[in-house]
């Protein structure tokens, strides 16, 4: 993802846009999904970001829209892309990723997720969400020790972002789009990053944003196929081969249902 928003000072916005266009057109990105995070709707740069980058870059796969708070914003971007693609002619269809990072956006997660067929994914933007929720946290992604329950020998830390994470994940799965988790800002904390990634994976997320190159490998390790689970799945499929009813293995059995096989204990 090439960034035109938070990573760029206001007096460098136009130069950054041209640099992104040059990078998209001048570098061999191979099969990577290439995105550009534009400036948010309501800023002086949003319209030009979308129009100039999308019109000039046939390699662009996706526009990332920050501060996505309501369905209109997704439809606005989609309408711009419709016009650009109609003028351009046949080519790659540009998708939209909604960066949900406000209380209003989390509250509208379900209607944002179904706003337009171009929407491919929703990303939880924790940094701005923390700021708008006015929490005392200082590091994006790090658990807050104040949000804990008394327990022995140590207090039990809870995840104060569970509600937002779960709501976004559920909205995405209901709409058939992909949920992606927020960044973990402390790039030196490998254990904390992996723990954060495992929590979001357990909620149904498909991936997590990285803020530093050192985070890519740990995130891929968490969200990539686990060899033990792949072996388990192959063993189950082998047991089910040719069966039309239920199959037992140890203390578990599987039954055929309308949408595939369901495990029972």
PDB file of C-alpha atoms in Angstrom:
ATOM      1  CA  UNK A   1       0.000   0.000   0.000  1.00  0.00           C
ATOM      2  CA  UNK A   2       1.313   3.406  -1.005  1.00  0.00           C
ATOM      3  CA  UNK A   3       0.219   6.098   1.420  1.00  0.00           C
ATOM      4  CA  UNK A   4      -0.939   9.609   0.547  1.00  0.00           C
ATOM      5  CA  UNK A   5      -2.640  10.295   3.880  1.00  0.00           C
ATOM      6  CA  UNK A   6      -1.128  10.211   7.375  1.00  0.00           C
ATOM      7  CA  UNK A   7       2.396   9.476   6.184  1.00  0.00           C
ATOM      8  CA  UNK A   8       2.571  12.691   4.127  1.00  0.00           C
ATOM      9  CA  UNK A   9       2.839  16.289   5.358  1.00  0.00           C
ATOM     10  CA  UNK A  10       0.260  18.716   3.991  1.00  0.00           C
ATOM     11  CA  UNK A  11       2.790  20.642   1.904  1.00  0.00           C
ATOM     12  CA  UNK A  12       3.928  17.399   0.228  1.00  0.00           C
ATOM     13  CA  UNK A  13       0.555  15.991  -0.830  1.00  0.00           C
ATOM     14  CA  UNK A  14       0.842  16.844  -4.521  1.00  0.00           C
ATOM     15  CA  UNK A  15       4.433  15.577  -4.738  1.00  0.00           C
ATOM     16  CA  UNK A  16       3.469  12.350  -2.950  1.00  0.00           C
ATOM     17  CA  UNK A  17       0.639  11.753  -5.408  1.00  0.00           C
ATOM     18  CA  UNK A  18       3.015  12.034  -8.352  1.00  0.00           C
ATOM     19  CA  UNK A  19       5.537   9.801  -6.603  1.00  0.00           C
ATOM     20  CA  UNK A  20       2.870   7.139  -6.076  1.00  0.00           C
ATOM     21  CA  UNK A  21       1.901   7.283  -9.743  1.00  0.00           C
ATOM     22  CA  UNK A  22       5.541   6.929 -10.733  1.00  0.00           C
ATOM     23  CA  UNK A  23       6.040   3.976  -8.386  1.00  0.00           C
ATOM     24  CA  UNK A  24       2.927   2.133  -9.551  1.00  0.00           C
ATOM     25  CA  UNK A  25       3.884   2.553 -13.194  1.00  0.00           C
ATOM     26  CA  UNK A  26       7.641   2.196 -12.884  1.00  0.00           C
ATOM     27  CA  UNK A  27       8.182  -0.756 -10.540  1.00  0.00           C
ATOM     28  CA  UNK A  28       7.498  -4.415 -11.260  1.00  0.00           C
ATOM     29  CA  UNK A  29       5.156  -5.348  -8.390  1.00  0.00           C
ATOM     30  CA  UNK A  30       4.677  -8.873  -9.706  1.00  0.00           C
ATOM     31  CA  UNK A  31       1.401 -10.412  -8.428  1.00  0.00           C
ATOM     32  CA  UNK A  32       1.039  -8.233  -5.345  1.00  0.00           C
ATOM     33  CA  UNK A  33      -2.281  -6.510  -4.724  1.00  0.00           C
ATOM     34  CA  UNK A  34      -1.414  -2.819  -5.067  1.00  0.00           C
ATOM     35  CA  UNK A  35      -3.366  -0.246  -3.083  1.00  0.00           C
ATOM     36  CA  UNK A  36      -3.152   3.496  -2.563  1.00  0.00           C
ATOM     37  CA  UNK A  37      -4.477   5.079   0.617  1.00  0.00           C
ATOM     38  CA  UNK A  38      -5.921   8.404  -0.481  1.00  0.00           C
ATOM     39  CA  UNK A  39      -6.765  11.342   1.721  1.00  0.00           C
ATOM     40  CA  UNK A  40     -10.184  11.270   3.325  1.00  0.00           C
ATOM     41  CA  UNK A  41     -13.378  12.711   1.926  1.00  0.00           C
ATOM     42  CA  UNK A  42     -13.689  16.330   3.022  1.00  0.00           C
ATOM     43  CA  UNK A  43      -9.981  17.062   2.614  1.00  0.00           C
ATOM     44  CA  UNK A  44      -8.657  19.254  -0.219  1.00  0.00           C
ATOM     45  CA  UNK A  45      -6.814  16.299  -1.772  1.00  0.00           C
ATOM     46  CA  UNK A  46      -9.253  13.378  -1.864  1.00  0.00           C
ATOM     47  CA  UNK A  47     -10.839  13.972  -5.249  1.00  0.00           C
ATOM     48  CA  UNK A  48      -7.537  14.546  -7.046  1.00  0.00           C
ATOM     49  CA  UNK A  49      -5.942  11.560  -5.306  1.00  0.00           C
ATOM     50  CA  UNK A  50      -8.604   9.206  -6.604  1.00  0.00           C
ATOM     51  CA  UNK A  51      -9.011  10.650 -10.091  1.00  0.00           C
ATOM     52  CA  UNK A  52      -5.337  11.198 -10.923  1.00  0.00           C
ATOM     53  CA  UNK A  53      -4.018   7.934  -9.506  1.00  0.00           C
ATOM     54  CA  UNK A  54      -6.789   5.731 -10.881  1.00  0.00           C
ATOM     55  CA  UNK A  55      -6.700   7.343 -14.328  1.00  0.00           C
ATOM     56  CA  UNK A  56      -2.904   7.170 -14.656  1.00  0.00           C
ATOM     57  CA  UNK A  57      -2.202   3.737 -13.148  1.00  0.00           C
ATOM     58  CA  UNK A  58      -3.519   0.630 -14.919  1.00  0.00           C
ATOM     59  CA  UNK A  59      -1.652  -1.428 -12.289  1.00  0.00           C
ATOM     60  CA  UNK A  60      -3.797  -0.073  -9.405  1.00  0.00           C
ATOM     61  CA  UNK A  61      -5.902  -2.753  -7.705  1.00  0.00           C
ATOM     62  CA  UNK A  62      -7.530  -0.921  -4.835  1.00  0.00           C
ATOM     63  CA  UNK A  63      -8.279   2.475  -3.305  1.00  0.00           C
ATOM     64  CA  UNK A  64      -8.046   2.549   0.501  1.00  0.00           C
ATOM     65  CA  UNK A  65     -10.472   5.141   1.877  1.00  0.00           C
ATOM     66  CA  UNK A  66      -9.551   6.379   5.375  1.00  0.00           C
ATOM     67  CA  UNK A  67     -12.056   7.538   7.992  1.00  0.00           C
ATOM     68  CA  UNK A  68     -14.835   5.535   6.315  1.00  0.00           C
ATOM     69  CA  UNK A  69     -17.858   6.398   8.415  1.00  0.00           C
ATOM     70  CA  UNK A  70     -20.975   5.942   6.282  1.00  0.00           C
ATOM     71  CA  UNK A  71     -22.106   4.184   3.087  1.00  0.00           C
ATOM     72  CA  UNK A  72     -22.272   7.394   1.035  1.00  0.00           C
ATOM     73  CA  UNK A  73     -18.500   7.730   1.172  1.00  0.00           C
ATOM     74  CA  UNK A  74     -18.002   4.290  -0.382  1.00  0.00           C
ATOM     75  CA  UNK A  75     -20.575   5.025  -3.076  1.00  0.00           C
ATOM     76  CA  UNK A  76     -18.885   8.375  -3.813  1.00  0.00           C
ATOM     77  CA  UNK A  77     -15.551   6.685  -4.464  1.00  0.00           C
ATOM     78  CA  UNK A  78     -17.276   3.983  -6.506  1.00  0.00           C
ATOM     79  CA  UNK A  79     -18.973   6.618  -8.690  1.00  0.00           C
ATOM     80  CA  UNK A  80     -15.646   8.281  -9.403  1.00  0.00           C
ATOM     81  CA  UNK A  81     -14.117   4.917 -10.325  1.00  0.00           C
ATOM     82  CA  UNK A  82     -17.087   4.122 -12.579  1.00  0.00           C
ATOM     83  CA  UNK A  83     -16.423   7.272 -14.602  1.00  0.00           C
ATOM     84  CA  UNK A  84     -12.670   6.741 -14.744  1.00  0.00           C
ATOM     85  CA  UNK A  85     -13.015   3.150 -15.929  1.00  0.00           C
ATOM     86  CA  UNK A  86     -15.651   4.082 -18.507  1.00  0.00           C
ATOM     87  CA  UNK A  87     -13.338   6.711 -19.976  1.00  0.00           C
ATOM     88  CA  UNK A  88     -10.300   4.429 -19.805  1.00  0.00           C
ATOM     89  CA  UNK A  89     -11.908   1.441 -21.469  1.00  0.00           C
ATOM     90  CA  UNK A  90     -11.263  -2.245 -20.749  1.00  0.00           C
ATOM     91  CA  UNK A  91      -8.820  -2.979 -17.962  1.00  0.00           C
ATOM     92  CA  UNK A  92      -8.388  -3.908 -14.328  1.00  0.00           C
ATOM     93  CA  UNK A  93     -11.429  -3.224 -12.125  1.00  0.00           C
ATOM     94  CA  UNK A  94     -10.410  -1.135  -9.128  1.00  0.00           C
ATOM     95  CA  UNK A  95     -11.743  -2.228  -5.758  1.00  0.00           C
ATOM     96  CA  UNK A  96     -12.259  -0.278  -2.545  1.00  0.00           C
ATOM     97  CA  UNK A  97     -10.996  -0.967   0.968  1.00  0.00           C
ATOM     98  CA  UNK A  98     -12.788   0.879   3.765  1.00  0.00           C
ATOM     99  CA  UNK A  99     -10.525   1.907   6.633  1.00  0.00           C
ATOM    100  CA  UNK A 100     -12.902   2.048   9.611  1.00  0.00           C
ATOM    101  CA  UNK A 101     -11.279   4.136  12.327  1.00  0.00           C
ATOM    102  CA  UNK A 102     -13.994   6.254  13.948  1.00  0.00           C
ATOM    103  CA  UNK A 103     -16.795   5.507  16.440  1.00  0.00           C
ATOM    104  CA  UNK A 104     -19.293   6.440  13.737  1.00  0.00           C
ATOM    105  CA  UNK A 105     -17.648   4.031  11.322  1.00  0.00           C
ATOM    106  CA  UNK A 106     -17.723   1.156  13.813  1.00  0.00           C
ATOM    107  CA  UNK A 107     -21.371   1.967  14.551  1.00  0.00           C
ATOM    108  CA  UNK A 108     -22.129   1.807  10.821  1.00  0.00           C
ATOM    109  CA  UNK A 109     -20.010  -1.273  10.097  1.00  0.00           C
ATOM    110  CA  UNK A 110     -22.898  -3.350   8.745  1.00  0.00           C
ATOM    111  CA  UNK A 111     -24.201  -0.728   6.305  1.00  0.00           C
ATOM    112  CA  UNK A 112     -20.702   0.233   5.188  1.00  0.00           C
ATOM    113  CA  UNK A 113     -19.923  -3.419   4.439  1.00  0.00           C
ATOM    114  CA  UNK A 114     -22.872  -3.623   2.034  1.00  0.00           C
ATOM    115  CA  UNK A 115     -22.508  -0.126   0.547  1.00  0.00           C
ATOM    116  CA  UNK A 116     -21.268  -1.130  -2.931  1.00  0.00           C
ATOM    117  CA  UNK A 117     -20.057  -4.200  -4.852  1.00  0.00           C
ATOM    118  CA  UNK A 118     -16.640  -2.564  -5.317  1.00  0.00           C
ATOM    119  CA  UNK A 119     -15.974  -2.843  -1.591  1.00  0.00           C
ATOM    120  CA  UNK A 120     -13.587  -5.778  -1.089  1.00  0.00           C
ATOM    121  CA  UNK A 121     -12.393  -5.401   2.474  1.00  0.00           C
ATOM    122  CA  UNK A 122     -12.744  -3.449   5.711  1.00  0.00           C
ATOM    123  CA  UNK A 123      -9.711  -2.591   7.822  1.00  0.00           C
ATOM    124  CA  UNK A 124      -9.834  -1.660  11.490  1.00  0.00           C
ATOM    125  CA  UNK A 125      -7.903   1.586  12.001  1.00  0.00           C
ATOM    126  CA  UNK A 126      -7.065   1.466  15.687  1.00  0.00           C
ATOM    127  CA  UNK A 127      -4.842   4.543  15.977  1.00  0.00           C
ATOM    128  CA  UNK A 128      -7.466   7.109  15.015  1.00  0.00           C
ATOM    129  CA  UNK A 129     -10.161   5.093  16.772  1.00  0.00           C
ATOM    130  CA  UNK A 130      -8.200   5.341  20.037  1.00  0.00           C
ATOM    131  CA  UNK A 131      -7.914   9.102  19.599  1.00  0.00           C
ATOM    132  CA  UNK A 132     -11.628   9.578  18.907  1.00  0.00           C
ATOM    133  CA  UNK A 133     -12.578   7.339  21.814  1.00  0.00           C
ATOM    134  CA  UNK A 134     -10.311   9.510  24.004  1.00  0.00           C
ATOM    135  CA  UNK A 135      -8.651   6.551  25.667  1.00  0.00           C
ATOM    136  CA  UNK A 136      -5.398   7.041  27.643  1.00  0.00           C
ATOM    137  CA  UNK A 137      -3.443   4.510  25.556  1.00  0.00           C
ATOM    138  CA  UNK A 138      -0.036   5.564  24.266  1.00  0.00           C
ATOM    139  CA  UNK A 139       0.853   2.644  21.947  1.00  0.00           C
ATOM    140  CA  UNK A 140      -1.438   1.428  19.166  1.00  0.00           C
ATOM    141  CA  UNK A 141      -2.323  -2.227  19.655  1.00  0.00           C
ATOM    142  CA  UNK A 142      -0.820  -2.701  23.122  1.00  0.00           C
ATOM    143  CA  UNK A 143      -3.265  -4.006  25.786  1.00  0.00           C
ATOM    144  CA  UNK A 144      -4.137  -1.453  28.447  1.00  0.00           C
ATOM    145  CA  UNK A 145      -3.329  -2.783  31.955  1.00  0.00           C
ATOM    146  CA  UNK A 146      -6.196  -0.709  33.373  1.00  0.00           C
ATOM    147  CA  UNK A 147      -8.690  -2.813  31.416  1.00  0.00           C
ATOM    148  CA  UNK A 148      -8.264  -5.882  33.615  1.00  0.00           C
ATOM    149  CA  UNK A 149     -10.150  -8.107  36.029  1.00  0.00           C
ATOM    150  CA  UNK A 150      -8.736  -9.025  39.449  1.00  0.00           C
ATOM    151  CA  UNK A 151      -7.293 -12.534  39.411  1.00  0.00           C
ATOM    152  CA  UNK A 152      -4.551 -14.570  41.040  1.00  0.00           C
ATOM    153  CA  UNK A 153      -1.618 -14.657  40.674  1.00  0.00           C
ATOM    154  CA  UNK A 154      -1.934 -11.742  38.216  1.00  0.00           C
ATOM    155  CA  UNK A 155      -4.846  -9.615  36.948  1.00  0.00           C
ATOM    156  CA  UNK A 156      -6.506 -10.942  33.788  1.00  0.00           C
ATOM    157  CA  UNK A 157      -5.971  -8.510  30.907  1.00  0.00           C
ATOM    158  CA  UNK A 158      -9.010  -7.994  28.688  1.00  0.00           C
ATOM    159  CA  UNK A 159      -9.017  -6.669  25.120  1.00  0.00           C
ATOM    160  CA  UNK A 160     -10.634  -3.236  25.196  1.00  0.00           C
ATOM    161  CA  UNK A 161     -10.937  -3.298  21.388  1.00  0.00           C
ATOM    162  CA  UNK A 162     -12.838  -6.579  21.246  1.00  0.00           C
ATOM    163  CA  UNK A 163     -16.217  -4.962  20.533  1.00  0.00           C
ATOM    164  CA  UNK A 164     -14.966  -3.007  17.514  1.00  0.00           C
ATOM    165  CA  UNK A 165     -12.940  -5.954  16.209  1.00  0.00           C
ATOM    166  CA  UNK A 166     -15.819  -8.400  16.553  1.00  0.00           C
ATOM    167  CA  UNK A 167     -18.382  -6.055  15.020  1.00  0.00           C
ATOM    168  CA  UNK A 168     -16.223  -5.304  11.981  1.00  0.00           C
ATOM    169  CA  UNK A 169     -15.392  -8.986  11.478  1.00  0.00           C
ATOM    170  CA  UNK A 170     -19.045 -10.006  11.709  1.00  0.00           C
ATOM    171  CA  UNK A 171     -20.130  -7.232   9.320  1.00  0.00           C
ATOM    172  CA  UNK A 172     -17.523  -8.321   6.795  1.00  0.00           C
ATOM    173  CA  UNK A 173     -18.411 -12.010   6.927  1.00  0.00           C
ATOM    174  CA  UNK A 174     -22.127 -11.225   6.638  1.00  0.00           C
ATOM    175  CA  UNK A 175     -21.430  -9.115   3.541  1.00  0.00           C
ATOM    176  CA  UNK A 176     -18.927 -11.525   1.991  1.00  0.00           C
ATOM    177  CA  UNK A 177     -15.923  -9.199   2.190  1.00  0.00           C
ATOM    178  CA  UNK A 178     -12.574  -9.604   3.981  1.00  0.00           C
ATOM    179  CA  UNK A 179     -11.808  -8.210   7.465  1.00  0.00           C
ATOM    180  CA  UNK A 180      -8.248  -6.989   8.098  1.00  0.00           C
ATOM    181  CA  UNK A 181      -6.926  -6.043  11.542  1.00  0.00           C
ATOM    182  CA  UNK A 182      -5.100  -2.881  12.583  1.00  0.00           C
ATOM    183  CA  UNK A 183      -1.388  -2.246  12.954  1.00  0.00           C
ATOM    184  CA  UNK A 184       0.611  -3.103  16.078  1.00  0.00           C
ATOM    185  CA  UNK A 185       2.792  -0.049  16.534  1.00  0.00           C
ATOM    186  CA  UNK A 186       5.637  -1.462  18.617  1.00  0.00           C
ATOM    187  CA  UNK A 187       7.569  -3.149  15.800  1.00  0.00           C
ATOM    188  CA  UNK A 188      10.225  -4.397  18.248  1.00  0.00           C
ATOM    189  CA  UNK A 189       7.677  -6.421  20.242  1.00  0.00           C
ATOM    190  CA  UNK A 190       7.471  -9.648  18.261  1.00  0.00           C
ATOM    191  CA  UNK A 191       5.618 -11.569  20.982  1.00  0.00           C
ATOM    192  CA  UNK A 192       2.997  -8.835  21.390  1.00  0.00           C
ATOM    193  CA  UNK A 193       2.495  -8.621  17.636  1.00  0.00           C
ATOM    194  CA  UNK A 194       1.974 -12.362  17.324  1.00  0.00           C
ATOM    195  CA  UNK A 195      -0.457 -12.395  20.259  1.00  0.00           C
ATOM    196  CA  UNK A 196      -2.446  -9.547  18.695  1.00  0.00           C
ATOM    197  CA  UNK A 197      -2.508 -11.344  15.339  1.00  0.00           C
ATOM    198  CA  UNK A 198      -3.676 -14.596  16.942  1.00  0.00           C
ATOM    199  CA  UNK A 199      -6.552 -12.786  18.675  1.00  0.00           C
ATOM    200  CA  UNK A 200      -7.768 -11.252  15.438  1.00  0.00           C
ATOM    201  CA  UNK A 201      -7.343 -14.535  13.582  1.00  0.00           C
ATOM    202  CA  UNK A 202      -9.479 -16.229  16.238  1.00  0.00           C
ATOM    203  CA  UNK A 203     -12.212 -13.644  15.533  1.00  0.00           C
ATOM    204  CA  UNK A 204     -12.194 -14.471  11.820  1.00  0.00           C
ATOM    205  CA  UNK A 205      -9.810 -11.864  10.418  1.00  0.00           C
ATOM    206  CA  UNK A 206      -7.871 -12.726   7.264  1.00  0.00           C
ATOM    207  CA  UNK A 207      -4.842 -10.571   7.896  1.00  0.00           C
ATOM    208  CA  UNK A 208      -3.282  -7.659   9.719  1.00  0.00           C
ATOM    209  CA  UNK A 209      -1.605  -4.464   8.588  1.00  0.00           C
ATOM    210  CA  UNK A 210       2.132  -4.147   9.158  1.00  0.00           C
ATOM    211  CA  UNK A 211       3.795  -0.860  10.012  1.00  0.00           C
ATOM    212  CA  UNK A 212       7.402  -2.080   9.633  1.00  0.00           C
ATOM    213  CA  UNK A 213       9.089  -4.650   7.353  1.00  0.00           C
ATOM    214  CA  UNK A 214      10.114  -6.749  10.357  1.00  0.00           C
ATOM    215  CA  UNK A 215       6.423  -7.400  11.061  1.00  0.00           C
ATOM    216  CA  UNK A 216       5.641  -9.038   7.734  1.00  0.00           C
ATOM    217  CA  UNK A 217       7.088 -12.472   8.502  1.00  0.00           C
ATOM    218  CA  UNK A 218       5.425 -12.853  11.960  1.00  0.00           C
ATOM    219  CA  UNK A 219       2.045 -11.759  10.581  1.00  0.00           C
ATOM    220  CA  UNK A 220       2.314 -14.155   7.651  1.00  0.00           C
ATOM    221  CA  UNK A 221       3.298 -16.932  10.048  1.00  0.00           C
ATOM    222  CA  UNK A 222       0.131 -16.400  12.109  1.00  0.00           C
ATOM    223  CA  UNK A 223      -2.289 -16.024   9.203  1.00  0.00           C
ATOM    224  CA  UNK A 224      -0.655 -18.496   6.841  1.00  0.00           C
ATOM    225  CA  UNK A 225      -1.734 -22.149   6.643  1.00  0.00           C
ATOM    226  CA  UNK A 226      -0.731 -24.053   9.758  1.00  0.00           C
ATOM    227  CA  UNK A 227       0.877 -27.402   8.747  1.00  0.00           C
ATOM    228  CA  UNK A 228      -0.805 -29.256  11.610  1.00  0.00           C
ATOM    229  CA  UNK A 229      -4.256 -27.964  10.653  1.00  0.00           C
ATOM    230  CA  UNK A 230      -3.645 -28.721   6.988  1.00  0.00           C
ATOM    231  CA  UNK A 231      -2.711 -32.299   7.916  1.00  0.00           C
ATOM    232  CA  UNK A 232      -5.833 -32.564  10.100  1.00  0.00           C
ATOM    233  CA  UNK A 233      -8.046 -31.281   7.286  1.00  0.00           C
ATOM    234  CA  UNK A 234      -6.596 -33.764   4.824  1.00  0.00           C
ATOM    235  CA  UNK A 235      -7.129 -36.611   7.287  1.00  0.00           C
ATOM    236  CA  UNK A 236     -10.777 -35.603   7.804  1.00  0.00           C
ATOM    237  CA  UNK A 237     -11.362 -35.329   4.055  1.00  0.00           C
ATOM    238  CA  UNK A 238      -9.886 -38.784   3.602  1.00  0.00           C
ATOM    239  CA  UNK A 239     -12.278 -40.165   6.237  1.00  0.00           C
ATOM    240  CA  UNK A 240     -15.225 -38.476   4.586  1.00  0.00           C
ATOM    241  CA  UNK A 241     -14.382 -39.630   1.096  1.00  0.00           C
ATOM    242  CA  UNK A 242     -17.252 -41.684  -0.203  1.00  0.00           C
ATOM    243  CA  UNK A 243     -19.398 -41.221   2.900  1.00  0.00           C
ATOM    244  CA  UNK A 244     -22.943 -39.918   2.680  1.00  0.00           C
ATOM    245  CA  UNK A 245     -23.730 -39.694   6.376  1.00  0.00           C
ATOM    246  CA  UNK A 246     -21.672 -39.371   9.555  1.00  0.00           C
ATOM    247  CA  UNK A 247     -18.077 -40.452  10.164  1.00  0.00           C
ATOM    248  CA  UNK A 248     -16.464 -40.909  13.570  1.00  0.00           C
ATOM    249  CA  UNK A 249     -12.838 -40.528  14.603  1.00  0.00           C
ATOM    250  CA  UNK A 250     -11.943 -40.863  18.274  1.00  0.00           C
ATOM    251  CA  UNK A 251     -14.283 -38.638  20.286  1.00  0.00           C
ATOM    252  CA  UNK A 252     -15.413 -36.571  17.297  1.00  0.00           C
ATOM    253  CA  UNK A 253     -17.695 -37.222  14.413  1.00  0.00           C
ATOM    254  CA  UNK A 254     -18.578 -35.295  11.279  1.00  0.00           C
ATOM    255  CA  UNK A 255     -21.925 -35.043   9.583  1.00  0.00           C
ATOM    256  CA  UNK A 256     -22.835 -33.852   6.134  1.00  0.00           C
ATOM    257  CA  UNK A 257     -24.969 -30.734   6.127  1.00  0.00           C
ATOM    258  CA  UNK A 258     -26.228 -28.276   3.538  1.00  0.00           C
ATOM    259  CA  UNK A 259     -22.976 -26.255   3.498  1.00  0.00           C
ATOM    260  CA  UNK A 260     -20.390 -29.012   3.882  1.00  0.00           C
ATOM    261  CA  UNK A 261     -19.173 -31.006   6.852  1.00  0.00           C
ATOM    262  CA  UNK A 262     -19.652 -29.992  10.461  1.00  0.00           C
ATOM    263  CA  UNK A 263     -17.553 -31.281  13.336  1.00  0.00           C
ATOM    264  CA  UNK A 264     -19.233 -32.519  16.507  1.00  0.00           C
ATOM    265  CA  UNK A 265     -17.612 -33.527  19.765  1.00  0.00           C
TER     266      UNK A 265
END
